[in-house]
mmCIF file of C-alpha atoms and ligand atoms in Angstrom:
data_model
loop_
_atom_site.group_PDB
_atom_site.id
_atom_site.type_symbol
_atom_site.label_atom_id
_atom_site.label_comp_id
_atom_site.label_asym_id
_atom_site.label_seq_id
_atom_site.Cartn_x
_atom_site.Cartn_y
_atom_site.Cartn_z
ATOM 1 C CA MET A 14 2.105 -38.143 -32.904
ATOM 2 C CA LEU A 15 -0.564 -36.365 -30.824
ATOM 3 C CA ASP A 16 1.555 -36.520 -27.652
ATOM 4 C CA ALA A 17 4.700 -35.389 -29.438
ATOM 5 C CA LEU A 18 2.864 -32.507 -31.082
ATOM 6 C CA THR A 19 1.298 -31.438 -27.770
ATOM 7 C CA GLN A 20 4.714 -31.425 -26.099
ATOM 8 C CA LYS A 21 6.297 -29.409 -28.878
ATOM 9 C CA PHE A 22 3.417 -26.963 -28.850
ATOM 10 C CA ARG A 23 3.872 -26.502 -25.094
ATOM 11 C CA ALA A 24 7.630 -26.013 -25.494
ATOM 12 C CA ALA A 25 7.207 -23.446 -28.286
ATOM 13 C CA TYR A 26 4.276 -21.447 -26.951
ATOM 14 C CA SER A 27 4.382 -22.164 -23.180
ATOM 15 C CA ARG A 28 0.722 -23.180 -23.219
ATOM 16 C CA GLU A 29 -1.531 -26.089 -24.067
ATOM 17 C CA PRO A 30 -3.029 -26.500 -27.528
ATOM 18 C CA GLU A 31 -6.788 -25.876 -27.308
ATOM 19 C CA LEU A 32 -7.684 -27.696 -30.503
ATOM 20 C CA VAL A 33 -6.086 -30.469 -32.548
ATOM 21 C CA ALA A 34 -7.199 -31.951 -35.868
ATOM 22 C CA CYS A 35 -5.647 -34.361 -38.308
ATOM 23 C CA ALA A 36 -6.195 -35.306 -41.943
ATOM 24 C CA PRO A 37 -4.659 -38.102 -44.026
ATOM 25 C CA GLY A 38 -2.614 -38.188 -47.184
ATOM 26 C CA ARG A 39 -4.135 -40.099 -50.072
ATOM 27 C CA ILE A 40 -3.348 -42.489 -52.863
ATOM 28 C CA GLU A 41 -4.928 -41.870 -56.236
ATOM 29 C CA VAL A 42 -5.960 -45.434 -57.118
ATOM 30 C CA ILE A 43 -7.356 -44.764 -60.583
ATOM 31 C CA GLY A 44 -8.681 -41.693 -62.391
ATOM 32 C CA ASN A 45 -5.652 -39.684 -63.466
ATOM 33 C CA HIS A 46 -6.498 -36.037 -64.192
ATOM 34 C CA THR A 47 -10.191 -36.873 -64.409
ATOM 35 C CA ASP A 48 -11.307 -34.757 -61.435
ATOM 36 C CA TYR A 49 -11.186 -31.248 -62.917
ATOM 37 C CA ASN A 50 -12.741 -32.653 -66.103
ATOM 38 C CA GLY A 51 -15.898 -33.484 -64.137
ATOM 39 C CA GLY A 52 -15.111 -37.206 -64.208
ATOM 40 C CA THR A 53 -14.901 -39.951 -61.629
ATOM 41 C CA VAL A 54 -11.986 -41.160 -59.548
ATOM 42 C CA LEU A 55 -11.119 -43.753 -56.903
ATOM 43 C CA GLY A 56 -8.718 -42.959 -54.079
ATOM 44 C CA ALA A 57 -7.682 -44.225 -50.670
ATOM 45 C CA ALA A 58 -6.880 -42.261 -47.537
ATOM 46 C CA ILE A 59 -3.710 -43.601 -45.923
ATOM 47 C CA ASP A 60 -2.550 -43.900 -42.335
ATOM 48 C CA ARG A 61 0.001 -41.104 -42.819
ATOM 49 C CA ARG A 62 -1.440 -37.883 -41.470
ATOM 50 C CA THR A 63 -0.892 -34.190 -40.932
ATOM 51 C CA TRP A 64 -1.745 -32.840 -37.488
ATOM 52 C CA VAL A 65 -2.517 -29.253 -36.643
ATOM 53 C CA ALA A 66 -2.660 -27.862 -33.096
ATOM 54 C CA LEU A 67 -4.020 -24.414 -32.347
ATOM 55 C CA SER A 68 -4.730 -22.058 -29.475
ATOM 56 C CA ARG A 69 -6.479 -18.750 -29.887
ATOM 57 C CA ARG A 70 -4.792 -15.534 -28.769
ATOM 58 C CA ASP A 71 -6.389 -12.382 -27.411
ATOM 59 C CA ASP A 72 -4.397 -10.185 -29.782
ATOM 60 C CA ALA A 73 -4.282 -10.173 -33.583
ATOM 61 C CA ASN A 74 -0.947 -11.972 -33.940
ATOM 62 C CA ARG A 75 -0.681 -15.242 -35.790
ATOM 63 C CA HIS A 76 2.263 -17.538 -35.190
ATOM 64 C CA PHE A 77 2.865 -20.479 -37.498
ATOM 65 C CA LEU A 78 5.269 -23.322 -36.804
ATOM 66 C CA SER A 79 5.786 -26.551 -38.704
ATOM 67 C CA GLU A 80 7.892 -29.451 -37.549
ATOM 68 C CA GLU A 81 9.022 -29.928 -41.122
ATOM 69 C CA ARG A 82 10.162 -26.320 -41.674
ATOM 70 C CA PRO A 83 12.665 -24.203 -39.788
ATOM 71 C CA GLY A 84 11.670 -20.943 -38.137
ATOM 72 C CA ARG A 85 8.506 -19.287 -36.978
ATOM 73 C CA VAL A 86 6.300 -17.258 -39.302
ATOM 74 C CA ALA A 87 4.736 -14.325 -37.446
ATOM 75 C CA LEU A 88 1.952 -12.398 -39.178
ATOM 76 C CA ARG A 89 -0.685 -9.922 -38.126
ATOM 77 C CA ALA A 90 -4.291 -10.899 -38.822
ATOM 78 C CA ASP A 91 -4.535 -8.254 -41.550
ATOM 79 C CA GLU A 92 -1.463 -9.614 -43.383
ATOM 80 C CA MET A 93 -3.145 -11.959 -45.823
ATOM 81 C CA GLU A 94 -0.757 -11.726 -48.775
ATOM 82 C CA ARG A 95 0.573 -14.872 -50.338
ATOM 83 C CA ARG A 96 3.964 -15.844 -48.856
ATOM 84 C CA SER A 97 6.988 -16.997 -50.860
ATOM 85 C CA GLY A 98 10.271 -18.837 -50.332
ATOM 86 C CA ALA A 99 10.739 -20.593 -46.995
ATOM 87 C CA GLN A 100 7.407 -19.223 -45.758
ATOM 88 C CA SER A 101 5.364 -20.562 -48.665
ATOM 89 C CA TRP A 102 4.033 -23.540 -46.667
ATOM 90 C CA VAL A 103 1.949 -21.015 -44.709
ATOM 91 C CA ASN A 104 -0.082 -20.418 -47.893
ATOM 92 C CA TYR A 105 -2.055 -23.585 -47.093
ATOM 93 C CA PRO A 106 -3.475 -22.397 -43.757
ATOM 94 C CA LEU A 107 -3.679 -18.803 -45.033
ATOM 95 C CA GLY A 108 -5.530 -20.011 -48.141
ATOM 96 C CA VAL A 109 -8.028 -21.826 -45.937
ATOM 97 C CA LEU A 110 -8.624 -18.673 -43.869
ATOM 98 C CA ASP A 111 -9.093 -16.721 -47.083
ATOM 99 C CA ALA A 112 -11.576 -19.307 -48.417
ATOM 100 C CA MET A 113 -13.497 -19.304 -45.113
ATOM 101 C CA GLY A 114 -13.682 -15.505 -45.210
ATOM 102 C CA ASP A 115 -14.946 -15.544 -48.805
ATOM 103 C CA ALA A 116 -17.588 -18.103 -47.843
ATOM 104 C CA GLY A 117 -18.877 -15.730 -45.149
ATOM 105 C CA ILE A 118 -17.628 -17.911 -42.298
ATOM 106 C CA GLY A 119 -15.921 -16.031 -39.475
ATOM 107 C CA ILE A 120 -12.191 -16.583 -39.025
ATOM 108 C CA PRO A 121 -10.045 -16.493 -35.902
ATOM 109 C CA ALA A 122 -7.935 -13.323 -35.498
ATOM 110 C CA GLY A 123 -4.823 -14.173 -33.464
ATOM 111 C CA PHE A 124 -3.613 -17.698 -32.754
ATOM 112 C CA ASP A 125 -0.625 -19.960 -32.135
ATOM 113 C CA TYR A 126 -0.464 -22.728 -34.717
ATOM 114 C CA MET A 127 1.715 -25.796 -35.111
ATOM 115 C CA ALA A 128 1.703 -28.492 -37.810
ATOM 116 C CA ALA A 129 3.420 -31.877 -37.908
ATOM 117 C CA SER A 130 3.128 -34.514 -40.593
ATOM 118 C CA SER A 131 3.983 -38.085 -41.486
ATOM 119 C CA VAL A 132 2.829 -37.584 -45.086
ATOM 120 C CA PRO A 133 5.989 -37.346 -47.202
ATOM 121 C CA ALA A 134 5.956 -34.080 -49.164
ATOM 122 C CA GLY A 135 6.469 -34.185 -52.937
ATOM 123 C CA ALA A 136 5.484 -37.857 -53.195
ATOM 124 C CA GLY A 137 2.120 -37.318 -54.861
ATOM 125 C CA LEU A 138 0.394 -38.244 -51.600
ATOM 126 C CA SER A 139 -1.305 -34.889 -51.095
ATOM 127 C CA SER A 140 0.432 -33.535 -48.073
ATOM 128 C CA SER A 141 -1.087 -30.206 -49.141
ATOM 129 C CA ALA A 142 -4.720 -31.373 -48.933
ATOM 130 C CA ALA A 143 -3.939 -32.927 -45.545
ATOM 131 C CA ILE A 144 -2.646 -29.654 -44.070
ATOM 132 C CA GLU A 145 -5.539 -27.716 -45.626
ATOM 133 C CA LEU A 146 -8.213 -29.950 -44.122
ATOM 134 C CA ALA A 147 -6.602 -30.273 -40.690
ATOM 135 C CA SER A 148 -6.176 -26.470 -40.602
ATOM 136 C CA CYS A 149 -9.750 -25.920 -41.733
ATOM 137 C CA LEU A 150 -11.128 -28.115 -38.947
ATOM 138 C CA VAL A 151 -9.301 -26.239 -36.189
ATOM 139 C CA PHE A 152 -10.100 -22.807 -37.670
ATOM 140 C CA LEU A 153 -13.789 -23.675 -37.950
ATOM 141 C CA ARG A 154 -13.870 -24.930 -34.391
ATOM 142 C CA ALA A 155 -12.017 -21.839 -33.171
ATOM 143 C CA VAL A 156 -14.923 -19.674 -34.359
ATOM 144 C CA GLY A 157 -17.587 -22.162 -33.294
ATOM 145 C CA ALA A 158 -18.586 -22.972 -36.881
ATOM 146 C CA SER A 159 -19.229 -26.351 -38.415
ATOM 147 C CA VAL A 160 -19.889 -27.113 -42.061
ATOM 148 C CA PRO A 161 -20.967 -30.236 -43.975
ATOM 149 C CA ARG A 162 -18.079 -32.438 -45.113
ATOM 150 C CA GLU A 163 -18.763 -31.486 -48.740
ATOM 151 C CA GLN A 164 -18.080 -27.850 -47.838
ATOM 152 C CA LEU A 165 -14.894 -28.789 -46.036
ATOM 153 C CA VAL A 166 -13.702 -30.325 -49.300
ATOM 154 C CA ALA A 167 -14.719 -27.187 -51.207
ATOM 155 C CA LEU A 168 -12.894 -24.876 -48.778
ATOM 156 C CA GLY A 169 -9.681 -26.912 -49.136
ATOM 157 C CA GLN A 170 -9.957 -26.921 -52.912
ATOM 158 C CA ARG A 171 -10.664 -23.200 -52.980
ATOM 159 C CA ALA A 172 -7.575 -22.530 -50.865
ATOM 160 C CA GLU A 173 -5.524 -24.483 -53.395
ATOM 161 C CA ASN A 174 -7.125 -22.931 -56.514
ATOM 162 C CA GLU A 175 -7.411 -19.310 -55.428
ATOM 163 C CA PHE A 176 -4.613 -18.819 -52.955
ATOM 164 C CA VAL A 177 -1.904 -21.400 -53.602
ATOM 165 C CA GLY A 178 -2.648 -21.074 -57.326
ATOM 166 C CA VAL A 179 -2.966 -24.704 -58.473
ATOM 167 C CA PRO A 180 -6.046 -25.412 -60.651
ATOM 168 C CA CYS A 181 -6.574 -28.856 -59.083
ATOM 169 C CA GLY A 182 -9.849 -30.758 -58.830
ATOM 170 C CA ILE A 183 -11.376 -32.255 -55.682
ATOM 171 C CA LEU A 184 -9.674 -35.636 -55.608
ATOM 172 C CA ASP A 185 -7.149 -34.853 -52.878
ATOM 173 C CA GLN A 186 -9.436 -32.975 -50.511
ATOM 174 C CA GLY A 187 -12.326 -35.366 -51.217
ATOM 175 C CA VAL A 188 -10.359 -38.479 -50.320
ATOM 176 C CA SER A 189 -8.642 -36.869 -47.335
ATOM 177 C CA CYS A 190 -12.055 -35.836 -46.027
ATOM 178 C CA PHE A 191 -14.187 -38.901 -46.831
ATOM 179 C CA GLY A 192 -11.495 -41.588 -46.406
ATOM 180 C CA ARG A 193 -12.288 -44.669 -44.399
ATOM 181 C CA ARG A 194 -10.109 -47.505 -43.211
ATOM 182 C CA ASP A 195 -10.335 -50.616 -45.451
ATOM 183 C CA HIS A 196 -12.292 -48.619 -47.990
ATOM 184 C CA LEU A 197 -11.684 -46.700 -51.178
ATOM 185 C CA VAL A 198 -13.388 -43.396 -51.820
ATOM 186 C CA PHE A 199 -15.292 -43.087 -55.087
ATOM 187 C CA ILE A 200 -15.884 -39.507 -56.218
ATOM 188 C CA ASP A 201 -18.199 -38.324 -58.941
ATOM 189 C CA CYS A 202 -16.473 -34.961 -59.223
ATOM 190 C CA ARG A 203 -19.125 -33.106 -61.132
ATOM 191 C CA VAL A 204 -21.964 -33.492 -58.588
ATOM 192 C CA PRO A 205 -19.873 -33.874 -56.386
ATOM 193 C CA ARG A 206 -20.756 -37.181 -54.715
ATOM 194 C CA PHE A 207 -18.541 -39.183 -52.383
ATOM 195 C CA GLU A 208 -18.972 -42.857 -51.573
ATOM 196 C CA ALA A 209 -16.881 -45.240 -49.473
ATOM 197 C CA MET A 210 -16.422 -48.629 -51.157
ATOM 198 C CA ALA A 211 -15.231 -51.656 -49.184
ATOM 199 C CA LEU A 212 -11.814 -52.988 -50.153
ATOM 200 C CA PRO A 213 -11.554 -56.797 -50.371
ATOM 201 C CA PRO A 214 -9.462 -58.305 -47.537
ATOM 202 C CA GLY A 215 -5.836 -59.005 -48.462
ATOM 203 C CA SER A 216 -5.479 -55.818 -50.539
ATOM 204 C CA ASN A 217 -2.203 -54.007 -49.989
ATOM 205 C CA PHE A 218 -1.006 -50.670 -51.237
ATOM 206 C CA TRP A 219 2.645 -49.844 -51.754
ATOM 207 C CA ILE A 220 4.081 -46.447 -52.592
ATOM 208 C CA PHE A 221 7.363 -46.003 -54.443
ATOM 209 C CA ASN A 222 8.526 -42.429 -54.059
ATOM 210 C CA THR A 223 11.110 -41.508 -56.686
ATOM 211 C CA HIS A 224 11.983 -38.227 -54.945
ATOM 212 C CA THR A 225 12.086 -36.706 -58.399
ATOM 213 C CA LYS A 226 9.976 -33.774 -59.379
ATOM 214 C CA HIS A 227 9.924 -31.903 -62.659
ATOM 215 C CA ALA A 228 11.197 -28.347 -62.144
ATOM 216 C CA LEU A 229 8.161 -26.960 -63.999
ATOM 217 C CA ILE A 230 5.613 -29.184 -62.293
ATOM 218 C CA ASP A 231 3.071 -26.460 -61.457
ATOM 219 C CA SER A 232 3.064 -24.956 -64.920
ATOM 220 C CA LEU A 233 2.897 -28.420 -66.526
ATOM 221 C CA TYR A 234 -0.180 -29.220 -64.415
ATOM 222 C CA ALA A 235 -1.792 -25.918 -65.408
ATOM 223 C CA THR A 236 -0.960 -26.510 -69.089
ATOM 224 C CA ARG A 237 -2.581 -29.965 -68.990
ATOM 225 C CA HIS A 238 -5.635 -28.417 -67.329
ATOM 226 C CA ASP A 239 -5.874 -25.769 -70.070
ATOM 227 C CA GLU A 240 -5.404 -28.326 -72.862
ATOM 228 C CA CYS A 241 -8.300 -30.366 -71.445
ATOM 229 C CA MET A 242 -10.545 -27.284 -71.324
ATOM 230 C CA GLU A 243 -9.517 -26.403 -74.877
ATOM 231 C CA ALA A 244 -10.404 -29.932 -76.047
ATOM 232 C CA ALA A 245 -13.843 -29.685 -74.415
ATOM 233 C CA ARG A 246 -14.435 -26.315 -76.107
ATOM 234 C CA VAL A 247 -13.502 -27.598 -79.570
ATOM 235 C CA ILE A 248 -15.574 -30.772 -79.136
ATOM 236 C CA GLY A 249 -18.466 -28.539 -78.006
ATOM 237 C CA VAL A 250 -19.100 -29.845 -74.483
ATOM 238 C CA PRO A 251 -18.864 -28.076 -71.102
ATOM 239 C CA LEU A 252 -16.350 -30.601 -69.730
ATOM 240 C CA LEU A 253 -14.587 -33.682 -71.111
ATOM 241 C CA VAL A 254 -16.813 -35.929 -68.973
ATOM 242 C CA ASP A 255 -19.576 -35.046 -71.453
ATOM 243 C CA ALA A 256 -17.600 -36.222 -74.501
ATOM 244 C CA THR A 257 -17.780 -39.711 -75.990
ATOM 245 C CA PRO A 258 -15.037 -41.474 -77.976
ATOM 246 C CA ALA A 259 -17.123 -40.882 -81.132
ATOM 247 C CA MET A 260 -17.346 -37.137 -80.456
ATOM 248 C CA LEU A 261 -13.583 -37.014 -79.945
ATOM 249 C CA ALA A 262 -12.959 -38.910 -83.175
ATOM 250 C CA ALA A 263 -15.234 -36.494 -85.051
ATOM 251 C CA ALA A 264 -13.279 -33.506 -83.688
ATOM 252 C CA GLU A 265 -9.795 -34.968 -84.182
ATOM 253 C CA THR A 266 -8.784 -32.879 -87.189
ATOM 254 C CA ARG A 267 -9.975 -29.657 -85.536
ATOM 255 C CA LEU A 268 -8.060 -30.315 -82.329
ATOM 256 C CA PRO A 269 -4.457 -29.254 -81.750
ATOM 257 C CA ARG A 270 -2.526 -32.510 -81.261
ATOM 258 C CA PRO A 271 -1.743 -32.011 -77.522
ATOM 259 C CA ALA A 272 -5.415 -31.265 -76.749
ATOM 260 C CA TYR A 273 -6.462 -34.389 -78.681
ATOM 261 C CA LYS A 274 -4.017 -36.546 -76.732
ATOM 262 C CA ARG A 275 -5.096 -35.211 -73.333
ATOM 263 C CA ALA A 276 -8.773 -35.708 -74.191
ATOM 264 C CA ARG A 277 -8.106 -39.224 -75.433
ATOM 265 C CA HIS A 278 -6.597 -40.100 -72.044
ATOM 266 C CA VAL A 279 -9.301 -38.424 -69.973
ATOM 267 C CA ILE A 280 -12.251 -39.950 -71.871
ATOM 268 C CA ASP A 281 -10.746 -43.461 -71.718
ATOM 269 C CA GLU A 282 -9.698 -43.022 -68.101
ATOM 270 C CA ILE A 283 -13.213 -42.102 -66.979
ATOM 271 C CA ALA A 284 -14.446 -45.317 -68.664
ATOM 272 C CA ARG A 285 -11.714 -47.242 -66.821
ATOM 273 C CA VAL A 286 -12.846 -45.841 -63.470
ATOM 274 C CA GLY A 287 -16.332 -47.206 -64.213
ATOM 275 C CA GLN A 288 -14.837 -50.617 -64.957
ATOM 276 C CA ALA A 289 -12.696 -50.393 -61.805
ATOM 277 C CA VAL A 290 -15.799 -49.776 -59.684
ATOM 278 C CA ALA A 291 -17.425 -52.876 -61.221
ATOM 279 C CA ALA A 292 -14.274 -54.944 -60.576
ATOM 280 C CA LEU A 293 -14.192 -53.747 -56.989
ATOM 281 C CA ARG A 294 -17.850 -54.631 -56.458
ATOM 282 C CA ALA A 295 -17.112 -58.113 -57.852
ATOM 283 C CA GLY A 296 -14.059 -58.423 -55.562
ATOM 284 C CA ASP A 297 -11.898 -59.016 -58.667
ATOM 285 C CA LEU A 298 -8.547 -57.461 -57.778
ATOM 286 C CA ASP A 299 -6.806 -58.883 -60.841
ATOM 287 C CA ALA A 300 -9.269 -57.108 -63.106
ATOM 288 C CA LEU A 301 -8.808 -53.923 -61.087
ATOM 289 C CA GLY A 302 -5.032 -54.340 -61.374
ATOM 290 C CA ARG A 303 -5.154 -54.690 -65.162
ATOM 291 C CA LEU A 304 -7.006 -51.381 -65.283
ATOM 292 C CA LEU A 305 -4.244 -49.764 -63.210
ATOM 293 C CA PHE A 306 -1.612 -50.877 -65.731
ATOM 294 C CA ALA A 307 -3.797 -49.642 -68.584
ATOM 295 C CA SER A 308 -4.210 -46.316 -66.796
ATOM 296 C CA HIS A 309 -0.452 -45.939 -66.492
ATOM 297 C CA ARG A 310 0.098 -46.665 -70.177
ATOM 298 C CA SER A 311 -2.504 -44.056 -71.056
ATOM 299 C CA SER A 312 -0.926 -41.438 -68.774
ATOM 300 C CA ARG A 313 2.439 -42.192 -70.332
ATOM 301 C CA THR A 314 1.303 -42.176 -73.945
ATOM 302 C CA TRP A 315 -1.573 -39.722 -74.146
ATOM 303 C CA PHE A 316 -1.359 -37.489 -71.104
ATOM 304 C CA GLU A 317 2.449 -37.483 -71.168
ATOM 305 C CA ASN A 318 2.841 -36.946 -67.426
ATOM 306 C CA SER A 319 4.995 -39.967 -66.607
ATOM 307 C CA SER A 320 8.787 -40.050 -66.244
ATOM 308 C CA PRO A 321 11.561 -42.622 -66.896
ATOM 309 C CA GLU A 322 11.667 -43.416 -63.157
ATOM 310 C CA LEU A 323 7.909 -44.013 -62.906
ATOM 311 C CA ASP A 324 7.854 -46.107 -66.091
ATOM 312 C CA PHE A 325 10.745 -48.193 -64.798
ATOM 313 C CA LEU A 326 8.943 -48.886 -61.513
ATOM 314 C CA VAL A 327 5.664 -49.831 -63.165
ATOM 315 C CA ASP A 328 7.445 -52.125 -65.651
ATOM 316 C CA ALA A 329 9.416 -53.765 -62.826
ATOM 317 C CA LEU A 330 6.265 -54.218 -60.722
ATOM 318 C CA GLU A 331 4.367 -55.772 -63.618
ATOM 319 C CA VAL A 332 6.567 -58.908 -63.501
ATOM 320 C CA GLU A 333 6.564 -59.260 -59.709
ATOM 321 C CA GLN A 334 4.538 -61.998 -58.079
ATOM 322 C CA GLY A 335 1.528 -60.782 -56.114
ATOM 323 C CA VAL A 336 1.242 -57.435 -57.913
ATOM 324 C CA HIS A 337 -2.299 -56.923 -59.214
ATOM 325 C CA GLY A 338 -1.524 -53.584 -60.811
ATOM 326 C CA ALA A 339 0.631 -50.464 -60.635
ATOM 327 C CA ARG A 340 0.652 -46.948 -62.019
ATOM 328 C CA LEU A 341 1.825 -43.440 -61.355
ATOM 329 C CA THR A 342 -0.280 -41.778 -58.664
ATOM 330 C CA GLY A 343 -1.252 -38.114 -58.451
ATOM 331 C CA GLY A 344 -0.267 -35.308 -60.758
ATOM 332 C CA GLY A 345 2.729 -37.111 -62.304
ATOM 333 C CA PHE A 346 5.864 -35.499 -63.799
ATOM 334 C CA GLY A 347 7.845 -37.321 -61.096
ATOM 335 C CA GLY A 348 6.525 -38.140 -57.649
ATOM 336 C CA ALA A 349 5.395 -41.647 -56.860
ATOM 337 C CA ALA A 350 4.085 -44.878 -58.315
ATOM 338 C CA MET A 351 1.619 -47.053 -56.419
ATOM 339 C CA ALA A 352 0.959 -50.778 -56.536
ATOM 340 C CA LEU A 353 -2.058 -52.808 -55.473
ATOM 341 C CA THR A 354 -0.821 -56.191 -54.334
ATOM 342 C CA SER A 355 -1.859 -59.365 -52.556
ATOM 343 C CA ASP A 356 -0.083 -60.569 -49.419
ATOM 344 C CA ALA A 357 2.243 -62.545 -51.721
ATOM 345 C CA PHE A 358 4.153 -59.332 -52.498
ATOM 346 C CA GLY A 359 6.481 -58.503 -49.619
ATOM 347 C CA GLU A 360 10.059 -57.941 -48.587
ATOM 348 C CA ARG A 361 11.658 -59.992 -51.358
ATOM 349 C CA GLY A 362 9.757 -58.195 -54.079
ATOM 350 C CA VAL A 363 10.450 -54.839 -52.458
ATOM 351 C CA ASN A 364 14.178 -55.598 -52.338
ATOM 352 C CA ARG A 365 14.286 -56.664 -55.962
ATOM 353 C CA ILE A 366 12.587 -53.449 -57.056
ATOM 354 C CA SER A 367 14.837 -51.365 -54.851
ATOM 355 C CA GLU A 368 18.027 -53.069 -56.154
ATOM 356 C CA SER A 369 17.105 -52.816 -59.808
ATOM 357 C CA TYR A 370 16.090 -49.157 -59.385
ATOM 358 C CA LEU A 371 19.427 -48.486 -57.652
ATOM 359 C CA ALA A 372 21.317 -50.151 -60.495
ATOM 360 C CA ARG A 373 19.461 -48.039 -63.057
ATOM 361 C CA PHE A 374 19.224 -44.630 -61.345
ATOM 362 C CA GLY A 375 21.987 -44.729 -58.718
ATOM 363 C CA THR A 376 19.627 -44.150 -55.810
ATOM 364 C CA ARG A 377 16.857 -46.117 -54.088
ATOM 365 C CA PRO A 378 13.206 -45.162 -54.135
ATOM 366 C CA GLU A 379 11.512 -44.609 -50.782
ATOM 367 C CA ILE A 380 9.125 -47.537 -50.376
ATOM 368 C CA ILE A 381 6.103 -47.308 -48.100
ATOM 369 C CA HIS A 382 3.634 -50.071 -47.277
ATOM 370 C CA ALA A 383 0.611 -47.813 -46.920
ATOM 371 C CA ARG A 384 -2.409 -48.889 -44.943
ATOM 372 C CA THR A 385 -5.759 -47.296 -45.561
ATOM 373 C CA GLY A 386 -6.959 -44.891 -42.894
ATOM 374 C CA ASP A 387 -9.832 -42.684 -41.815
ATOM 375 C CA GLY A 388 -10.604 -39.204 -43.087
ATOM 376 C CA ALA A 389 -10.064 -35.774 -41.551
ATOM 377 C CA THR A 390 -11.170 -35.419 -37.962
ATOM 378 C CA LEU A 391 -11.029 -33.110 -34.984
ATOM 379 C CA VAL A 392 -9.185 -35.115 -32.335
ATOM 380 C CA LYS A 393 -9.207 -32.469 -29.611
ATOM 381 C CA PRO A 394 -12.338 -30.393 -29.991
ATOM 382 C CA GLY A 395 -11.646 -28.002 -27.066
ATOM 383 C CA THR A 396 -14.374 -26.850 -24.758
HETATM 384 C C1 GLA B 8 -3.084 -33.746 -58.325
HETATM 385 C C2 GLA B 8 -4.281 -32.813 -58.125
HETATM 386 C C3 GLA B 8 -5.603 -33.585 -58.195
HETATM 387 C C4 GLA B 8 -5.671 -34.433 -59.467
HETATM 388 C C5 GLA B 8 -4.382 -35.241 -59.649
HETATM 389 C C6 GLA B 8 -4.323 -35.964 -60.955
HETATM 390 O O1 GLA B 8 -3.011 -34.644 -57.262
HETATM 391 O O2 GLA B 8 -4.174 -32.151 -56.895
HETATM 392 O O3 GLA B 8 -6.683 -32.695 -58.113
HETATM 393 O O4 GLA B 8 -5.923 -33.629 -60.583
HETATM 394 O O5 GLA B 8 -3.222 -34.442 -59.553
HETATM 395 O O6 GLA B 8 -5.365 -36.879 -61.080
#
């Protein structure tokens, strides 16, 4: 990918890229919608990455190219308005520049920029966090700045919250930044604290991308976020991480039904993440898998962010040999399901799932055997 990107950069801009960085996509392993509630979550960085190449310019012109999008976006350094339509992908790098500026870090004026990615977009694998972090690393380097990894996460999240306009937590940026091959990343989102946890040998992750996406996905995410905050307010705690099942039960009659349901999921899910960490420490993948199925049922019933396609996949995976557990991964409302499997799950199981999904929905899911990978890194640091 690095060679191909370098060649394309040369062809487009007639010069060498000075700096190159990459950052991985991620799987949300367990902890659905816990992050912005101050809870805990487990994720894995995958070996699908977004690469960003950059060379500074002497003028104040910024050129953005992406292998995945047609056309060049040309902006002057003082044009920092949010883009729309075909140019909206540029909001990720622009949002990072905006966040760096707000944090008092210098930002490069003119530059030539090119992105390329093997993280499928719209699959719940956080292609957006990957482009944010890879962009952030090259921008920082371009102005000779370096920040702690925790701040890199915060800059990516700020770009997403303030500029792109999604009130997400730090799961995606945290895992993309702190990911490590053969490890999961545990995040205590309130502190925040990040910890790599070794994955037992013989663990496999599979992604089943439905290529479906609810038309109102962004507003549904924001509504869920608001319902969680409303539940915390009525219960009388700063965030749902501070609420216990007993506190929720005591507040049930005062809570609007949707807020009760969301809180019920979040409080139980945070407890499940704790149990998942214990199962992982004990090397008990079956126990971890059972928690994944329980998580999916809770998302479906209480958080109501599943879909017929995701439910079908999880039900089909539950009866397959070698599957420890499966659930929807990421924001939900379409997107992808993930499975944690032993080596006993392979081509035959994949084919069965694919065939039965085809028979039910008339199309096949995209199926990816995802390996864990390392976190965001500057691969060409320039001189
Ligand atoms: C999306 C968001 C994350 C997290 C998940 C749900 O991926 O970007 O911050 O809230 O949904 O757990």
